[in-house]
Coordinates of C-alpha atoms in Angstrom, one line a residue:
Chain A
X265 CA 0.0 0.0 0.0
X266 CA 2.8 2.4 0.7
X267 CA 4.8 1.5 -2.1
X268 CA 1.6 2.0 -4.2
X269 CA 1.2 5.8 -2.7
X270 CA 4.7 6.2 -3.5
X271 CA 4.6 5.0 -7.4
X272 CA 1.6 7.4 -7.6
X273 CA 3.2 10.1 -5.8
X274 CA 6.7 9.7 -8.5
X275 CA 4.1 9.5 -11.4
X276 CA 1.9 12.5 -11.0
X277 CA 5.6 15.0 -10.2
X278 CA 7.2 13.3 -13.1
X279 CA 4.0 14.0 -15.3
X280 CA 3.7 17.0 -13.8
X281 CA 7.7 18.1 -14.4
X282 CA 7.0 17.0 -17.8
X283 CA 4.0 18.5 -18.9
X284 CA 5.5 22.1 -17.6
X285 CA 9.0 21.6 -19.0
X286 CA 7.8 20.7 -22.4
X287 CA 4.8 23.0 -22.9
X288 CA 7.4 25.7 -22.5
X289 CA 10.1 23.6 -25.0
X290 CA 7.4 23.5 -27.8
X291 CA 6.5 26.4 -29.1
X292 CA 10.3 27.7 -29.0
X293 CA 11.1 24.4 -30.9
X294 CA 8.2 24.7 -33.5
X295 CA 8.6 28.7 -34.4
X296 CA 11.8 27.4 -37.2
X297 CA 11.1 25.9 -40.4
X298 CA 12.5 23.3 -42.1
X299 CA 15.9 24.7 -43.0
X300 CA 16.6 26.9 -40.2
X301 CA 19.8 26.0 -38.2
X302 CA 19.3 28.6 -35.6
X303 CA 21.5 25.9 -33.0
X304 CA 18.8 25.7 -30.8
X305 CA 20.4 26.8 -27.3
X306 CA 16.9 28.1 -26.6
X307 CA 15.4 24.7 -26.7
X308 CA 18.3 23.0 -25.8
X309 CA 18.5 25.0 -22.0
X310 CA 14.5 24.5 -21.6
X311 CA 15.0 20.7 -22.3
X312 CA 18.1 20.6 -19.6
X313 CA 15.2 21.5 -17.2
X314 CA 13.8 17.9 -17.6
X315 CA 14.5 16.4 -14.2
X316 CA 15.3 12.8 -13.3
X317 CA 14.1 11.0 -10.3
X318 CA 15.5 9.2 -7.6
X319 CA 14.5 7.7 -4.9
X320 CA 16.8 6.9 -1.9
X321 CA 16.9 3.9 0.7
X322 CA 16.4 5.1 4.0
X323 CA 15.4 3.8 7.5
X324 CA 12.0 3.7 7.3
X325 CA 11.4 6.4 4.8
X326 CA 11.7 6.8 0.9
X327 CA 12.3 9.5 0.3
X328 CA 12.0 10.9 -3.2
X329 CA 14.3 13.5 -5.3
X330 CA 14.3 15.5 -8.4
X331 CA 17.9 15.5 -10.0
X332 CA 18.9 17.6 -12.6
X333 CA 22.3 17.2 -14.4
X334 CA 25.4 18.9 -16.7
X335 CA 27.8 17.5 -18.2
X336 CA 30.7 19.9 -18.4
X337 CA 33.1 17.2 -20.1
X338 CA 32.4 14.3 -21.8
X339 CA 35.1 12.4 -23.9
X340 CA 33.4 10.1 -26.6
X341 CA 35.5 7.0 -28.3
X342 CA 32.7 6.0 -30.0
X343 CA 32.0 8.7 -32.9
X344 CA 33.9 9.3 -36.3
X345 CA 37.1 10.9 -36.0
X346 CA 36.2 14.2 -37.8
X347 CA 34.4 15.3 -34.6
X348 CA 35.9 16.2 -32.0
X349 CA 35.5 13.2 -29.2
X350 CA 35.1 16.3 -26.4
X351 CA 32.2 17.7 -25.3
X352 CA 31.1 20.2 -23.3
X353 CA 27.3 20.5 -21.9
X354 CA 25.3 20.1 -25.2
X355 CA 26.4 16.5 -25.8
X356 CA 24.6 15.1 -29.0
X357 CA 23.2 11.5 -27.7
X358 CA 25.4 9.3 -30.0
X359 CA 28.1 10.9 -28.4
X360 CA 27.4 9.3 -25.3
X361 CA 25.4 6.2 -25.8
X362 CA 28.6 5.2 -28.6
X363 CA 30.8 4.7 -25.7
X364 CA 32.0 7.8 -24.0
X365 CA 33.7 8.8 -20.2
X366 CA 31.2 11.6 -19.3
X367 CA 32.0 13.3 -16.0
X368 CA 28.9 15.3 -14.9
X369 CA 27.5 17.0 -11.8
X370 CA 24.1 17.0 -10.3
X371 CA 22.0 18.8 -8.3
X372 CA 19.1 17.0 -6.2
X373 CA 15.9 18.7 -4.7
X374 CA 14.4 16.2 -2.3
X375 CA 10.7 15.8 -1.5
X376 CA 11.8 15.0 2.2
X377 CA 14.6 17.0 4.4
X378 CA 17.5 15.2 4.0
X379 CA 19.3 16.1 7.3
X380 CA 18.6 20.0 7.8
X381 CA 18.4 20.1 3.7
X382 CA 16.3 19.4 1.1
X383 CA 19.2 19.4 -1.4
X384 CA 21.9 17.9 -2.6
X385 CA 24.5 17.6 -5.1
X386 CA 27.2 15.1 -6.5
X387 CA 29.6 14.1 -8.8
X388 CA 29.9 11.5 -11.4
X389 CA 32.1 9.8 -13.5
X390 CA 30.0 7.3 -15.7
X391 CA 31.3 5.4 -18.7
X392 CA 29.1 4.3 -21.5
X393 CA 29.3 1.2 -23.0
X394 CA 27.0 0.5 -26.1
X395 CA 25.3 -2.9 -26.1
X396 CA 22.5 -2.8 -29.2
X397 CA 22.4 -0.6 -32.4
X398 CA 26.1 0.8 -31.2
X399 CA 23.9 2.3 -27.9
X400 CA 21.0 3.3 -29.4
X401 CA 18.7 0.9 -28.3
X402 CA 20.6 -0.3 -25.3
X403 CA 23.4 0.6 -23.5
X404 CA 25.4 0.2 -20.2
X405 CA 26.5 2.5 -17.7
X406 CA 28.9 1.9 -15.2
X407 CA 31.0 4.5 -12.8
X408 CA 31.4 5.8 -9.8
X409 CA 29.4 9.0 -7.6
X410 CA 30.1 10.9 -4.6
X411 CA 26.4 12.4 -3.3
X412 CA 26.7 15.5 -0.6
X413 CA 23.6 15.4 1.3
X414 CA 22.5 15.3 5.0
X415 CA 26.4 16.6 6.3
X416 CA 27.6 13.4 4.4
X417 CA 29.4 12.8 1.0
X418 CA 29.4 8.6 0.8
X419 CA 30.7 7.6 -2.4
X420 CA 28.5 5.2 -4.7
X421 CA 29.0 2.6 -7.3
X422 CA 27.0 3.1 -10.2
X423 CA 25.3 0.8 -12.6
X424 CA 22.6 0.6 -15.2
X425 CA 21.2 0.7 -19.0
X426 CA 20.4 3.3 -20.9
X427 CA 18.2 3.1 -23.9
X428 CA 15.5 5.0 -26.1
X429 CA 18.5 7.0 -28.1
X430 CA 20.3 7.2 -24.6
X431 CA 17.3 9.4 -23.4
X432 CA 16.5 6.9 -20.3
X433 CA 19.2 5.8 -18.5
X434 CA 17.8 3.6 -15.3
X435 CA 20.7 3.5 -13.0
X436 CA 21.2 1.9 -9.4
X437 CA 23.5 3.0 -7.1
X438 CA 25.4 1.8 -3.7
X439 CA 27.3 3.0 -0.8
X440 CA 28.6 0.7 1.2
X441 CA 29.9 3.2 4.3
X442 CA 27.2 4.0 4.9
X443 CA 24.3 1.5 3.5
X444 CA 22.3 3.3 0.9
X445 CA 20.9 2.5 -2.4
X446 CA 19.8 4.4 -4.7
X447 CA 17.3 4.0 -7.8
X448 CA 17.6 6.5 -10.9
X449 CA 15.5 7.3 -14.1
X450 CA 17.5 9.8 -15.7
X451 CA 16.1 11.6 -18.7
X452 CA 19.1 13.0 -20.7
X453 CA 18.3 15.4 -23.7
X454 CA 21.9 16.0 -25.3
Chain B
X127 CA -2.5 -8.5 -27.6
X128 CA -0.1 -5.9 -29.5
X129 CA -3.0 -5.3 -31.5
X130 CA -5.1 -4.6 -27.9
X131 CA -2.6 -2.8 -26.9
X132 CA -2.2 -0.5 -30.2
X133 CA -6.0 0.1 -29.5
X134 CA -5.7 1.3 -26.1
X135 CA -2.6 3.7 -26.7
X136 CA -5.0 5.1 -29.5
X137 CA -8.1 6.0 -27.1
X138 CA -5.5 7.0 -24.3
X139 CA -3.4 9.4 -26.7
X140 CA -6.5 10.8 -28.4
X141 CA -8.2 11.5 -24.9
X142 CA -5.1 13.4 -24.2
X143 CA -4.6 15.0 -27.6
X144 CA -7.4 17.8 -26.3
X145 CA -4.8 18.7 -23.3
X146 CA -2.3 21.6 -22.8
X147 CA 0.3 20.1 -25.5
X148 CA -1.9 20.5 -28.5
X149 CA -1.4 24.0 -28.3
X150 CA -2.6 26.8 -31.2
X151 CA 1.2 28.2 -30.3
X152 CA 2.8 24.8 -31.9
X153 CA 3.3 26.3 -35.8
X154 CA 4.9 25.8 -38.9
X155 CA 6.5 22.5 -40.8
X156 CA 7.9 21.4 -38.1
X157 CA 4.9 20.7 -35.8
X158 CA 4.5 17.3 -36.5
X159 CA 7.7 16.5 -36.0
X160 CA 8.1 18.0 -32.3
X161 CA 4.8 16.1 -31.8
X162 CA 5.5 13.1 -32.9
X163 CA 8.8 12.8 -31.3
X164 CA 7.3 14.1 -27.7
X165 CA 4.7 11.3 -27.9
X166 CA 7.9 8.9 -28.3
X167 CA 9.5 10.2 -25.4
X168 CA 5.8 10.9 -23.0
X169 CA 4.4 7.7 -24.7
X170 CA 1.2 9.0 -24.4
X171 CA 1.1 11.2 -27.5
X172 CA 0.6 14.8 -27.9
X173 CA -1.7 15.4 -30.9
X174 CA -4.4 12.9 -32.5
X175 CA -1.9 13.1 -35.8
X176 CA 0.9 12.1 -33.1
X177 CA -1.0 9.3 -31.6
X178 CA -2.0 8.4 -34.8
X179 CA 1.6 7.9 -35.7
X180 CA 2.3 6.4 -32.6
X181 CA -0.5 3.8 -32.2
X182 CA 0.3 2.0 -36.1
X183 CA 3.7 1.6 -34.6
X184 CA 2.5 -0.3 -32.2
X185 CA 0.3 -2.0 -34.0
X186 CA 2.8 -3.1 -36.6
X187 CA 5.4 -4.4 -33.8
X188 CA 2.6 -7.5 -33.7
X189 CA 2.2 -8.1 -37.2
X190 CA 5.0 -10.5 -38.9
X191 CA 7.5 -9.2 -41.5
X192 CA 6.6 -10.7 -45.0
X193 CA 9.5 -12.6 -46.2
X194 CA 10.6 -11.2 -49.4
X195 CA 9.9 -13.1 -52.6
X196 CA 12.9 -13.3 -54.3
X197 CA 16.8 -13.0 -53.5
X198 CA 19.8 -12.7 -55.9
X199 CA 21.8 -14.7 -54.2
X200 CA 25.2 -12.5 -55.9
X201 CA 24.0 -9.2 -56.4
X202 CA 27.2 -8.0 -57.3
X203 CA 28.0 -9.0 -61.3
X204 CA 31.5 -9.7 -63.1
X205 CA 30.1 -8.0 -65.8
X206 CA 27.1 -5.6 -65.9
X207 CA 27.1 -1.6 -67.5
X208 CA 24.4 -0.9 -64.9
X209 CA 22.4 -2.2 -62.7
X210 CA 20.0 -1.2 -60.1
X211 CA 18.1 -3.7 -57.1
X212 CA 15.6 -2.2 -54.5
X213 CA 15.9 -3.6 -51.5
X214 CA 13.3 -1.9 -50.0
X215 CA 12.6 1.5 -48.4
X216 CA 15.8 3.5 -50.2
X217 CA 18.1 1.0 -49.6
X218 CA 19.1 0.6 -53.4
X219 CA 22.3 -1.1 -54.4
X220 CA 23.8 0.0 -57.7
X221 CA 26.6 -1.4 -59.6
X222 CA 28.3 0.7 -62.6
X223 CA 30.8 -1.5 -64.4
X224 CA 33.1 -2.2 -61.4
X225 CA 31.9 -0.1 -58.9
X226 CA 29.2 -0.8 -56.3
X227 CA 27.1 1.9 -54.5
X228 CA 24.7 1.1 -51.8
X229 CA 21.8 4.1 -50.8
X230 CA 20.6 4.3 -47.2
X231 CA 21.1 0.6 -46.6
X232 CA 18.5 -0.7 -43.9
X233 CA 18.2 -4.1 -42.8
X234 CA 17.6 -4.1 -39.4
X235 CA 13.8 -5.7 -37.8
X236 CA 13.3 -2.3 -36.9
X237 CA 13.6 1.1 -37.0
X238 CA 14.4 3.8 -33.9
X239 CA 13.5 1.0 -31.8
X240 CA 9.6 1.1 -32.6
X241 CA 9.3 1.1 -36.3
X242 CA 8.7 -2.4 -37.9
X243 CA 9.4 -3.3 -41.3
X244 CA 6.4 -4.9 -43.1
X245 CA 8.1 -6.9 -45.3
X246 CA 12.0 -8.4 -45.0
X247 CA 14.9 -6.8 -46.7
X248 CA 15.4 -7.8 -50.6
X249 CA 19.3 -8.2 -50.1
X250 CA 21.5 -9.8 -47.6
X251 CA 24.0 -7.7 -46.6
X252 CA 26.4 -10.9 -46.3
X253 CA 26.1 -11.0 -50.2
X254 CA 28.0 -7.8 -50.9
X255 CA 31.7 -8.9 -51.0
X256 CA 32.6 -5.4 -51.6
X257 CA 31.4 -1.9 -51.8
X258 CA 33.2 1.0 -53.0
X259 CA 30.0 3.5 -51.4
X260 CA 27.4 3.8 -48.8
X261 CA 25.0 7.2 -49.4
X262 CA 23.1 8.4 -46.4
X263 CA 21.0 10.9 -47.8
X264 CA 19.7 12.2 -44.0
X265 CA 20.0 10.9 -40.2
X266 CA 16.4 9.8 -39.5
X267 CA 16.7 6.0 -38.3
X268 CA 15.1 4.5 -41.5
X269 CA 18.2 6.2 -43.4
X270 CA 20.7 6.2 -41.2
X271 CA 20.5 2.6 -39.6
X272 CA 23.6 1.9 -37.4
X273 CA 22.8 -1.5 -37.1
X274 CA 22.4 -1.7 -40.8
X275 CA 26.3 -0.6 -41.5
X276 CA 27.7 -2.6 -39.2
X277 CA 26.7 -5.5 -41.5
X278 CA 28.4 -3.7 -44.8
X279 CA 32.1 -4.6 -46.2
X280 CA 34.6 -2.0 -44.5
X281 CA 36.1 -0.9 -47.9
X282 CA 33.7 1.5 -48.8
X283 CA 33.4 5.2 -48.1
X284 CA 30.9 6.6 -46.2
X285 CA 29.0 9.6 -47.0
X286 CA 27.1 11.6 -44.8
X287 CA 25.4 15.2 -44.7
X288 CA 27.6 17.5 -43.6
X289 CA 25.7 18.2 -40.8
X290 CA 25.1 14.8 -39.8
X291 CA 28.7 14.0 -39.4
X292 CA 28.3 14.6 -35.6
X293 CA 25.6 12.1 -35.7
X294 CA 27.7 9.4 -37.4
X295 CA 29.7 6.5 -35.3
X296 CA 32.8 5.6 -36.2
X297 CA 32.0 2.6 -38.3
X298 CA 35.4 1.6 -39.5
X299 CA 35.0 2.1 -43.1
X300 CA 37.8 3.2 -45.2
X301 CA 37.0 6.6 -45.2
X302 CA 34.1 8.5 -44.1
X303 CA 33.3 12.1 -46.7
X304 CA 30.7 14.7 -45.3
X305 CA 29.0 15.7 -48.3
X306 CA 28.0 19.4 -49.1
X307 CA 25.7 20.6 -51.9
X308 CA 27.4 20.5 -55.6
X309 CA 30.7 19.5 -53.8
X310 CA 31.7 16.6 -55.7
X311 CA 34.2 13.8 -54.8
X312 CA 36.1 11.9 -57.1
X313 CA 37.6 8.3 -56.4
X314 CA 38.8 6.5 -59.0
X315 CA 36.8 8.0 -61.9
X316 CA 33.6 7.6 -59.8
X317 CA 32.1 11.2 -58.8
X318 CA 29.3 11.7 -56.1
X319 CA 28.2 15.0 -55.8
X320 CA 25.8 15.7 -53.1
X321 CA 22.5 18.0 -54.6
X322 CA 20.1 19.6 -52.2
X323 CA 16.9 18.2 -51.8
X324 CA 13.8 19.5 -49.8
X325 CA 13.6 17.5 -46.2
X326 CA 14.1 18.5 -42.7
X327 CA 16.6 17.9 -40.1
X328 CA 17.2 15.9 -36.4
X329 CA 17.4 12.5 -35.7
X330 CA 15.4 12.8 -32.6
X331 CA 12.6 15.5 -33.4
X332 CA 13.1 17.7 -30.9
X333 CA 17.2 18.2 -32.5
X334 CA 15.3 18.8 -36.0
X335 CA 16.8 23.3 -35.5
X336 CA 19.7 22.5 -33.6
X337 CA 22.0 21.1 -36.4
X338 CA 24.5 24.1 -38.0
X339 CA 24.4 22.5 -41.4
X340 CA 22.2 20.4 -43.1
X341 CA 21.6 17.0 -42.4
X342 CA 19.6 15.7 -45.8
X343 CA 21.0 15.9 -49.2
X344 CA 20.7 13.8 -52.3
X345 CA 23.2 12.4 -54.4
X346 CA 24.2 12.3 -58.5
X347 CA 26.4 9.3 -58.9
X348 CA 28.3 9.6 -62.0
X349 CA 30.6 7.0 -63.9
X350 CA 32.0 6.2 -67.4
X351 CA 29.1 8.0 -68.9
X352 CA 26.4 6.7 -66.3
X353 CA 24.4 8.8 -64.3
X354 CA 21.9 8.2 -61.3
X355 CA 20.4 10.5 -59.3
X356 CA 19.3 9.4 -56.0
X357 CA 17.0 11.6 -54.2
X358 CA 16.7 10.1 -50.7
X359 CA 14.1 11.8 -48.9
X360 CA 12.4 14.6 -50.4
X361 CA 9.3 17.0 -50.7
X362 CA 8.7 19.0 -53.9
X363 CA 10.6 22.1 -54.7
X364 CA 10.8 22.7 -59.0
X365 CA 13.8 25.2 -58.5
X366 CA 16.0 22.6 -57.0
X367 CA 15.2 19.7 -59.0
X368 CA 15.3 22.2 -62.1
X369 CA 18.8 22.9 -61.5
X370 CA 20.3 19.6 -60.7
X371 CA 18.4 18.7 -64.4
X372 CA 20.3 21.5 -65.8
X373 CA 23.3 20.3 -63.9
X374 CA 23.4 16.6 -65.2
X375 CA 22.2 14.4 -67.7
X376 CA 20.8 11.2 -65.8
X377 CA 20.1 8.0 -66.6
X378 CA 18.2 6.9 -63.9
X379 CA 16.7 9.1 -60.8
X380 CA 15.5 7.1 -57.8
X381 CA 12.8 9.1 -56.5
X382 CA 10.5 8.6 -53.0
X383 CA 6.9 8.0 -53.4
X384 CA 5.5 7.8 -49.9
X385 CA 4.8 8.4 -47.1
X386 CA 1.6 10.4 -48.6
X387 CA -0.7 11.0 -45.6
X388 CA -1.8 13.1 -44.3
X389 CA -1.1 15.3 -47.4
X390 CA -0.7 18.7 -45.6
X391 CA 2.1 17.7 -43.5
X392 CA 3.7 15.3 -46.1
X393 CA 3.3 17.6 -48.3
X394 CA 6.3 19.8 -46.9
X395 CA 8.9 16.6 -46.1
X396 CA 7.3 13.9 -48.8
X397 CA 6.4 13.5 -52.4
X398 CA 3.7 11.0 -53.6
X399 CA 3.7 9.6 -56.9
X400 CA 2.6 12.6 -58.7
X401 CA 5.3 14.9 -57.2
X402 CA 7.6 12.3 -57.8
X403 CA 6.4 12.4 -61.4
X404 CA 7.1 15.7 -61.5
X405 CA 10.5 15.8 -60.0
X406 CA 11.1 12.7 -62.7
X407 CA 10.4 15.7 -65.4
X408 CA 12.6 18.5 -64.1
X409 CA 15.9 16.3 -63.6
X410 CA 15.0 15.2 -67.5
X411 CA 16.3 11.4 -66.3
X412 CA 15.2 9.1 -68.8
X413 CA 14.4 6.1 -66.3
X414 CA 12.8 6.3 -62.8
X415 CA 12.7 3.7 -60.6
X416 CA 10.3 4.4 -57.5
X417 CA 11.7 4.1 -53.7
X418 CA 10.7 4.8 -49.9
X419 CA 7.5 2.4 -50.2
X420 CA 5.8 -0.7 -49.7
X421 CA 8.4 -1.5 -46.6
X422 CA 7.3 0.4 -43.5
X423 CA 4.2 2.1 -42.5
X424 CA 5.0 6.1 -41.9
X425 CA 2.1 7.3 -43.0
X426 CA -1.1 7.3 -42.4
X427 CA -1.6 5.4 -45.3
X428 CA -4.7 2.4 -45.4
X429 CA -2.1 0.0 -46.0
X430 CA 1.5 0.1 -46.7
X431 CA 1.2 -0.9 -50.7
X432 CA -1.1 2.4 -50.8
X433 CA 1.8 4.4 -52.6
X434 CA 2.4 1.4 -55.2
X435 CA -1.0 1.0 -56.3
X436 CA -1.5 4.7 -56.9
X437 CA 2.0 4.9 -59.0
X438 CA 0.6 1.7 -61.4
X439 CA -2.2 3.8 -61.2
X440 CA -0.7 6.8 -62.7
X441 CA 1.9 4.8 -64.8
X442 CA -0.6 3.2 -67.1
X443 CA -2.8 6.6 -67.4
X444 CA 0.0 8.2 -68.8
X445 CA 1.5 5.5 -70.5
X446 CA 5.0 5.4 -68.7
X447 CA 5.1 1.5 -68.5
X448 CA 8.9 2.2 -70.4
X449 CA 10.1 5.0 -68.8
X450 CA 9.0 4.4 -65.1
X451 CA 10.3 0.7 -63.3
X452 CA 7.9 0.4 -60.6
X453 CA 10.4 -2.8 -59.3
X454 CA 9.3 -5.5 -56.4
X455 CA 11.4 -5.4 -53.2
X456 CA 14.8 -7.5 -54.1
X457 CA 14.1 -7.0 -58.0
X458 CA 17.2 -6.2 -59.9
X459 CA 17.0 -4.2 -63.0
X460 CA 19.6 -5.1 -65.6
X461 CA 19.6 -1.3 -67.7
X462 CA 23.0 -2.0 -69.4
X463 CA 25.1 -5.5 -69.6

């Protein structure tokens, strides 16, 4: 029954979240034509402010977090070598799901204090390993995070698929000093 | 079940079609492709169109692929002056004398993850002992099929639109070219020059601005005296397709005939037959052979041969049985021995 409140609770934020951030991305998107190249850094920030979700193991609580991320490097080993393999921020998804190193930092707005906070933030280095369709259908992330929340920074293992063109990735991640898990959707839009 | 389920997604998307997405603010050419791909990512779609797109999909992921009805088992021939075999969709593989060209090969179940092919590919790619070129005419994922290239001979060269390069993996051909309009590139007495065509960008929908260069083009493939034009993925623009007819004398354009509905936003992105017709007239080719049907449902067409039947249709009313090759999916068309 709690679990079910919970699922409802994530579902009607992330619809919510969604619904708001896109209804704003849309009409900025749709006012070019086909043939306009105007680079899009309009639409690109609006879409950036697509949260994840993640929900945190606690002693009897879950509590629940919006997480938004940047990437300011990422290398890529997986794209043709008349591009560049660095990227910074606007990372176009074959970049990444091809196989890349991306180190990125996040920011987490919790549902529940969290200590004396509601937020958080941490830093990631993730590699990207492409399983299907060189990454584009499925992929597999694996790395390492250190979370600062609640007067703590515990470091994490990280693993997990991405898939959709690199769009989802579902993570899970663990601390072992002290005991937390941890269970991602993150939505990544370059 | 899939077929339930394709039902469901219909009444669900269109119930939600009347919400706060569907906005009067969403304008221009580019609307249904914001839509469609924000009903990929909300599943849920975002327009009735959208859903539309979304829900025959999903009911095509339960339907089986029709195996094809013939094969050539070598495609590639000692000795042939030209020769052209569909394989479905645009993937068209043409040999001139010694050099072999493939076009936007696909051969992969599906397409960005969802899109099922009706019917299986005319070719297998195991066939083609080598390839001098591989034409992607634009980065959607029935053009650009990663999968697809990782089943082709590494000896060829890769083109790509020059502003799809940064969408392109590095596939370990022997060379990859990013191909501008009217810049031509010579190997070994074969010359590709990339034309501009009408189409529109992104891989992903929502990316379809945020590209600095173009990622569509078509392509004029000329060698000892042979010409082919291949359009890839086009809508209807006279002044272009006057020019590249002023440009080059061709043999043989392969020109897209589908998807056709609905008309007023495949108009913009999407010949039918008749444009095609037309484009057939300003490049002054003297053969056409029709691609880009009969092999996935895009449209929202009644059923996927829809485009077919209306270009026989139009063939014998204007007595084109010798100029136009309306070939079957793994057909090969001897033009020159």
């Amino acid at each position: 029954m709690e679990i079910g409140r919970i699922v409802r609770s994530i579902l009607c934020r992330v619809g919510a979240a969604l619904a708001l951030c896109l209804a704003l991305a849309i009409p900025i998107q749709a006012q070019g034509q086909p043939g306009d190249r105007p680079g899009g850094i309009d639409s690109w920030l609006v879409l950036q402010a697509i949260p994840g979700m993640m929900v945190v193991s606690h002693p009897g609580d879950i509590p629940f977090a919006f997480e938004w991320e940047a990437t300011p490097v990422l290398y890529s080993f997986g794209m043709t070598k008349l591009v560049s393999p660095w990227h910074s921020f606007r990372v176009v998804p074959p970049a990444r799901f091809t196989g890349s190193i991306e180190f990125k930092l996040t920011g987490q707005v919790s549902t529940r204090k969290t200590g004396s906070s509601y937020f958080g933030s941490s830093v990631q280095l993730i590699g990207h390993i492409p399983l299907i369709e060189r990454g584009e259908y499925l992929g597999l992330n694996v790395g390492v995070a250190q979370y600062a929340f609640a007067g703590s920074s515990p470091w994490f293992k990280v693993v997990g698929v991405s898939t959709l063109f690199g769009f989802v990735e579902l993570n899970f991640k663990h601390s072992s000093d002290p005991t937390i898990w941890m269970g991602t959707i993150e939505l990544r839009f370059f | 079940m899939r077929t339930l389920m394709g039902r469901i997604l219909r009444i669900l998307a269109d119930a939600l079609s009347a919400g706060i997405l569907s906005v009067p603010a969403i304008v221009g050419e580019q609307r249904g492709v914001v839509l469609l791909s924000l009903s990929l990512i909300l599943f849920s779609g975002c327009s009735s169109l959208a859903s539309r797109f979304m829900a025959r999909a999903v009911e095509q992921a339960g339907e089986p692929i029709r195996p094809v009805e013939r094969i050539v088992a070598s495609p590639i021939r000692a000795s042939v002056g030209l020769s052209i075999l569909w394989a479905g969709h645009a993937t068209v593989l043409i040999q001139i004398q010694d050099k072999v060209i493939i076009t936007d090969p696909v051969f992969t179940r599906t397409v960005g993850l969802l899109a099922k092919r009706s019917v299986a590919p005319g070719l297998d790619p195991s066939s083609l002992t080598r390839l001098d070129a591989i034409l992607i005419s634009h980065i959607h994922f029935d053009h650009f099929s990663y999968g697809s290239l990782d089943q082709l001979p590494r000896s060829a060269t890769l083109f790509v639109p020059s502003g799809g390069i940064e969408y392109t993996p590095e596939f370990g051909f022997a060379e990859t070219r990013s191909a501008k309009s009217w810049q031509a590139f010579e190997m070994d007495g074969l010359r590709i020059t990339p034309v501009p065509v009408k189409h529109f960008g992104g891989r992903y929908g929502f990316d379809a601005g945020w590209n600095s260069e173009p990622t569509w083009t078509g392509y004029v493939i000329e060698y000892k005296g042979t010409t082919v034009f291949f359009a890839g993925d086009t809508g209807y623009d006279p002044a272009i397709f006057r020019e590249i007819g002023k440009r080059f004398r061709i043999d043989v354009a392969l020109i897209p005939i589908a998807p056709i509905e609905p008309r007023d936003f495949m108009s913009h992105v999407h010949t039918d037959p008749k444009e095609a017709l037309q484009i057939f007239e300003d490049v002054g080719a003297t053969l056409m052979i029709p691609i880009h049907h009969d092999t996935f449902f895009q449209g929202l067409e009644p059923e996927v041969s829809y485009a077919k039947s209306i270009m026989q249709k139009l063939i014998q009313e204007r007595g084109l049985q010798d100029r136009v090759k309306l070939l079957g999916i793994g057909d090969q068309f001897i033009l020159k021995d």
